[in-house]
Structure formats: structure tokens, C-alpha cells
Amino acid sequence: MCGIVGYLGKKDSVPIILDGLHRLEYRGYDSAGIAVMEEGEIQFIKNAGKVSDLSRLIDDSVLKGSIGIGHTRWATHGEPNTVNSHPHFDRTGKIGIIHNGIIENYNSIKEVLLNKGFDFKSETDTEVLVQLISEIYYSDGLSFEQAVQSALNQVVGAYGIVAFCSDEPNKLVAARHGSPLVFGIGDDEYFIASDASPIVEHTRKVIYLDEGEIITITQSGYEIRSIINDNIINKISTEIELSIDEIEKGEFPHHMLKEIHDQVHTITDTMRGRIDPSDGSAHLGGIAEQIDRIKNAHRIYITACGTSWHAGLMGKYLIEEYARIPVHVEYASEFRYRNPIINSKTVVIAISQSGETADTLAAIKKAKEFGALTVGICNVVGSTIARETDCGVYTHAGPEIGVASTKAFTSQVAVLFLLSLCFRKDNGPTGKNFSEALFNIGEQVKQILKNSDSIKDVANATFNSDNFLYLGRGMNFPVALEGALKLKEISYIHAEGYPAAEMKHGPIALIDEKMPVVFIASNDETYAKVLSNIQEVKARNGIVITLTDHVSNEIKKISDFIIEVPKSRHPRIFPILASISLQLLAYELAVLRECNIDRPRNLAKSVTVE
Ligand code: F6R
């Protein structure tokens, strides 16, 4: 949520920051802005709209400076217009700030400042913060970094900020509490950003700021301190593994399509080196030390949001099947505010692509308070959830830039399967056939991508629909939920996922000749039952779209469209392949509806606020 980037060095910061904003645009794209400082003089340009709009304005300007800050916004307080966009400035115009997060007590601070004669141009919490810094700086005789620190000690909420002040030129101050910040160390230049993507083409040497840390960056070096107690914190830099190719979309029109295609190899990448497909034994270094505690757990909670929560539902089927440990799957936003029955015999698995989702992070904190063991499944290396959990497993799906999650989802499912094998007791099913089939899933993913005509046909016939229903049984139920979520997110068509048999208990009232119903029918014990459900929809003139790996005469007769899913050597492969077909279906529908696929309205990739 919101992307922030700062630069201090000898080069012109403008192109560096603009490139960084383009890379961070997946985090928020309501508005964007940049401010630079040169010889103690601040200039800025900000604008409602995309980074490309900002870029055009900058092309027509003389903006230039060797120190700068830039922001791409996902609006929380105040509508996405130019006034509310970042950077924000204090009343003297000498202090500028960019902010990701929410200052919860901004109203009470604003009232105090209003009483002192301050006035405000925007509706944002961020402007309140910069005015508070200004009030402290110009009245308490502190250095700029001390004033920022003092202000941060008065605010409640979440922030990742970068600020500068023209009275102390050539200095950037950044701090984090709840919103990630990565600090990049180049040759005579420094970078600070919400994630490593704006930094990687300049340097691989980074430091991940931890919660409650503030950094002062000058031309002669940097210093990290604790916001609360001012102690100096010595941190060792690490090397980023990310490559530029991974964050570019190459020949694909959209990141989402590239990421759907990446699944030819990403699921195998997730499993590589962690499984011996010949005997189905799995080894996950990240949880090895805790494995006895996990095997003896009385219950497992899986907590996550959105697509990651759907992966968690699939994980329930896998862990209960292979490890025979009871699993409860809960939205992190609910879990964090309940009084769940957890203790030291409970394992709480948190799933998060970004590793930064505020609710999931809070759920982990809660689980820890109750003495549970926390396990993270994250895609972004070094992310907060990866670091806050007691142990964990990376999905290694590579950077996911498209806002709608695709390859991260299938890799999360692969990790959950690996976990289920690690947790299994000696007498449980070995998972050998499934591991072999999953490790080699790439060929079947290729087939889906090659034979996508049937998916395009469905899209052509249904792109004007207002609603869709997705129905599946067993492990195909989470696939139905995920298919519906993908469609809603990127095409803005209303869609619901249901267990197929639940249709009769309500949703069937919606069926008419305008309602496309996607059935996910695998060739297993549920096939005949799903066939009956299809008949029920057909009898009410619904548009039947069947995804299946068994095209029987009967299914042909009652389906308006069939999307064939490649046959596989293990029944648990079908739901994964079906979810990839549904990602493509959502994509094709969104293309026909001319939607902004990589940046759907109102969404952001990393939800760092509640
Ligand atoms: C859906 C989607 C969201 C995320 C959710 C959790 O395509 O991307 O529903 O899955 O916001 O995000 P992470 O996994 O980063 O915690």
C-alpha cells in the first residue's frame, strides 16, 4: 500500500525516483508525486493519476536535484486528488515527507496544531505528521532527525516515512513502524524504498529496517537508531537476490499474464531441493528445528487474507489428509480480534505473498502472545511476516507484480503440500505419487496455456455478464472461491464461489439464462454429484461452463462450454491446474472488458493497513 522511494547521492535523483515509482506502482496508483532538493531549495510535482502522468509533467519541467523523495499513493485518508497526494509539506515549505501507512491519532494532533494556528491544505493524516515534525523542529531546537523521532513517538498507527528539510540539506530521515522499508547502499549513493525493486538496478547491498527503527542518511554515511529509546542499532547488510528480468514483464502485455505463464516452472521451483520425488520425503530447512513440536501439535490454525486464505483452505485438505492433524483456517482479520483457543500445543501458519499484510501480521502477534508456534509461508524474502514468525518456508515463486495473485497462490499450495509431508506420521500416506506429479506439473501448465482457445471462447460469450457463479466440491471448493475472487478483482464482474451442493440452499434462486455458472468437475468420487448439480442449473437455463479432466458424453450434453483440464497422475493435481485455467479465464474476460489488469481499481498489492 503506497510505494515510497528516496535517493541521496551525486546523480540527479529525478530519473532514479521516477523509475522506482514505476516499479512500485503496483502498491498504489491513485496519485503520485516527487520532491527534490538542490542547494537547499525544494521543488516538487505531484498529480492525481498514474506515474506515467507524473512522468509527462516532469518531462515538461526543470525538476532536478541530487536528493529526492517520491511516492505513489493508495488513498486512505482523503480522496485521490492532487492536493492529497504526496509529498506533503509543513507550513514553511521547508520540510517534505512521504508516508505509507495510517496515523490513527491524527485528528487529535490536528486539533492541537489548529489551536496553535496551523492550517492544512489536504485531508491527509500525513500532512498532520509533517506539521507536527515542523512544530517540534522549529520550537524545540532539535536536529531534524531528532524532531522526526520526537514526532513519531507521539503518533499512534503505522508508518514507513522518508522526510527531508531544506534547513539541513543533504540529509534524508526515514523510519518504519508497520510499513516496510529497505535501505540500499551504493557507491557514494543511498536508496530507501518500500521494497527492493527500485533499488536492485543500482545496488544489491541492502539493509531491511526493522520495526521501530529510524535511519539518518547523509553523504558521509548513515546511522540507525531505535525510535523509542534512541539506542544506536548496528545492522549488517545483505545481498538482494532479485533480478531485473524477474520484475519486468518482457514480451507479455501484462505482468499478470507473465505470472500465469511463470507457473510452467514456479511450482517446481518451490519444490526443488526440498523433496525427493522418488520416495515423497520432504525436507524444509526453515522448520527443521521445530518439526517435533509441530508433529505433536494438537491443532493447526492457518491464517491469511484473500487469495492466501484460499491457499490455506487447500492446505487444510492436504495437511489433514497426509498429517492427520486438525486444521482450522481463519481470516487473519477475524482471528486477531477473537479469543481463539490456542496454547503452546498449537501451531499457527500465516500465509502471505507480500509478507506485509497488516491483519496477518497482527494475527501472528496474537498467536505468539498465546504461546503458539508460528510458521510463515511468504514469497517476499526478508518481509516482516517472514521475520516475525518463529520459523517458516519461502515459496520462491519470484516477484509477483500483478496485483491479482496467481503464481504465488499455486506455490503456496505447493508449500502447504510439502508441509503436510513433513508433518506426517510414519504410518500415514506417503504422498509419493502426488509429489512426483506436482514436481512435474510444468508440462500440464504448458498444455493449458497452449490450448487456451476454449477459455477465450467462454470469455467472448460471457464478457457482458454482470454476475458469475463458481461451484466445486472438496478441494475444488477453494478453487471456486479463488476463481470468483480473480474475476471480481480484475474484471469488476460480481462473482461468488460456493460448494456445489450448497447451491440448492440459496444461490439457485439466482439462476436464469443470463447467469454463467462455472463448474469445477474433477474425475473423482465427486464427479457424479457435480453432474447432478450441473443438471439442476441446466434445468433453469443457466449458462453452464464446465472445467473438467473427464469430458464424458453426458457432460458434453449438459454443458454450454467445456474447458478441458489436462489429465494428471494424481487427483490432487486437478485443483491446481483448474485454478490456473480460472486465472486465465479471469484474465481474458478482463482484457475484453478493457480493464486495467495489473492495477485494478481500489486495490493494492500489499495491504499494510487494517
Ligand atoms: C488476490 C490478492 C489479495 C491478496 C491478499 C493477501 O489476488 O492478491 O486477495 O491475496 O491481499 O495478500 P498477501 O498474500 O500479500 O498477504
PDB file of C-alpha atoms in Angstrom, residues 60 67 89 127 131 150 158 196 205 403 416 534:
ATOM      1  CA  ASP A  60       7.950  19.448 -19.248  1.00  0.00           C
ATOM      2  CA  ILE A  67      18.397  14.282  -3.130  1.00  0.00           C
ATOM      3  CA  PHE A  89       5.000  19.806   3.260  1.00  0.00           C
ATOM      4  CA  GLU A 127       0.156  16.399   6.397  1.00  0.00           C
ATOM      5  CA  GLN A 131       3.259  19.744  10.507  1.00  0.00           C
ATOM      6  CA  SER A 150      10.117  13.011  18.702  1.00  0.00           C
ATOM      7  CA  ALA A 158       1.542   2.533  11.105  1.00  0.00           C
ATOM      8  CA  ALA A 196      13.880  -3.784  -3.157  1.00  0.00           C
ATOM      9  CA  LYS A 205      23.654  -4.310  -0.900  1.00  0.00           C
ATOM     10  CA  VAL A 403      -1.962  -7.040  -8.209  1.00  0.00           C
ATOM     11  CA  LEU A 416       1.404 -26.490   2.126  1.00  0.00           C
ATOM     12  CA  ILE A 534     -24.975 -29.154 -13.482  1.00  0.00           C
TER      13      ILE A 534
END
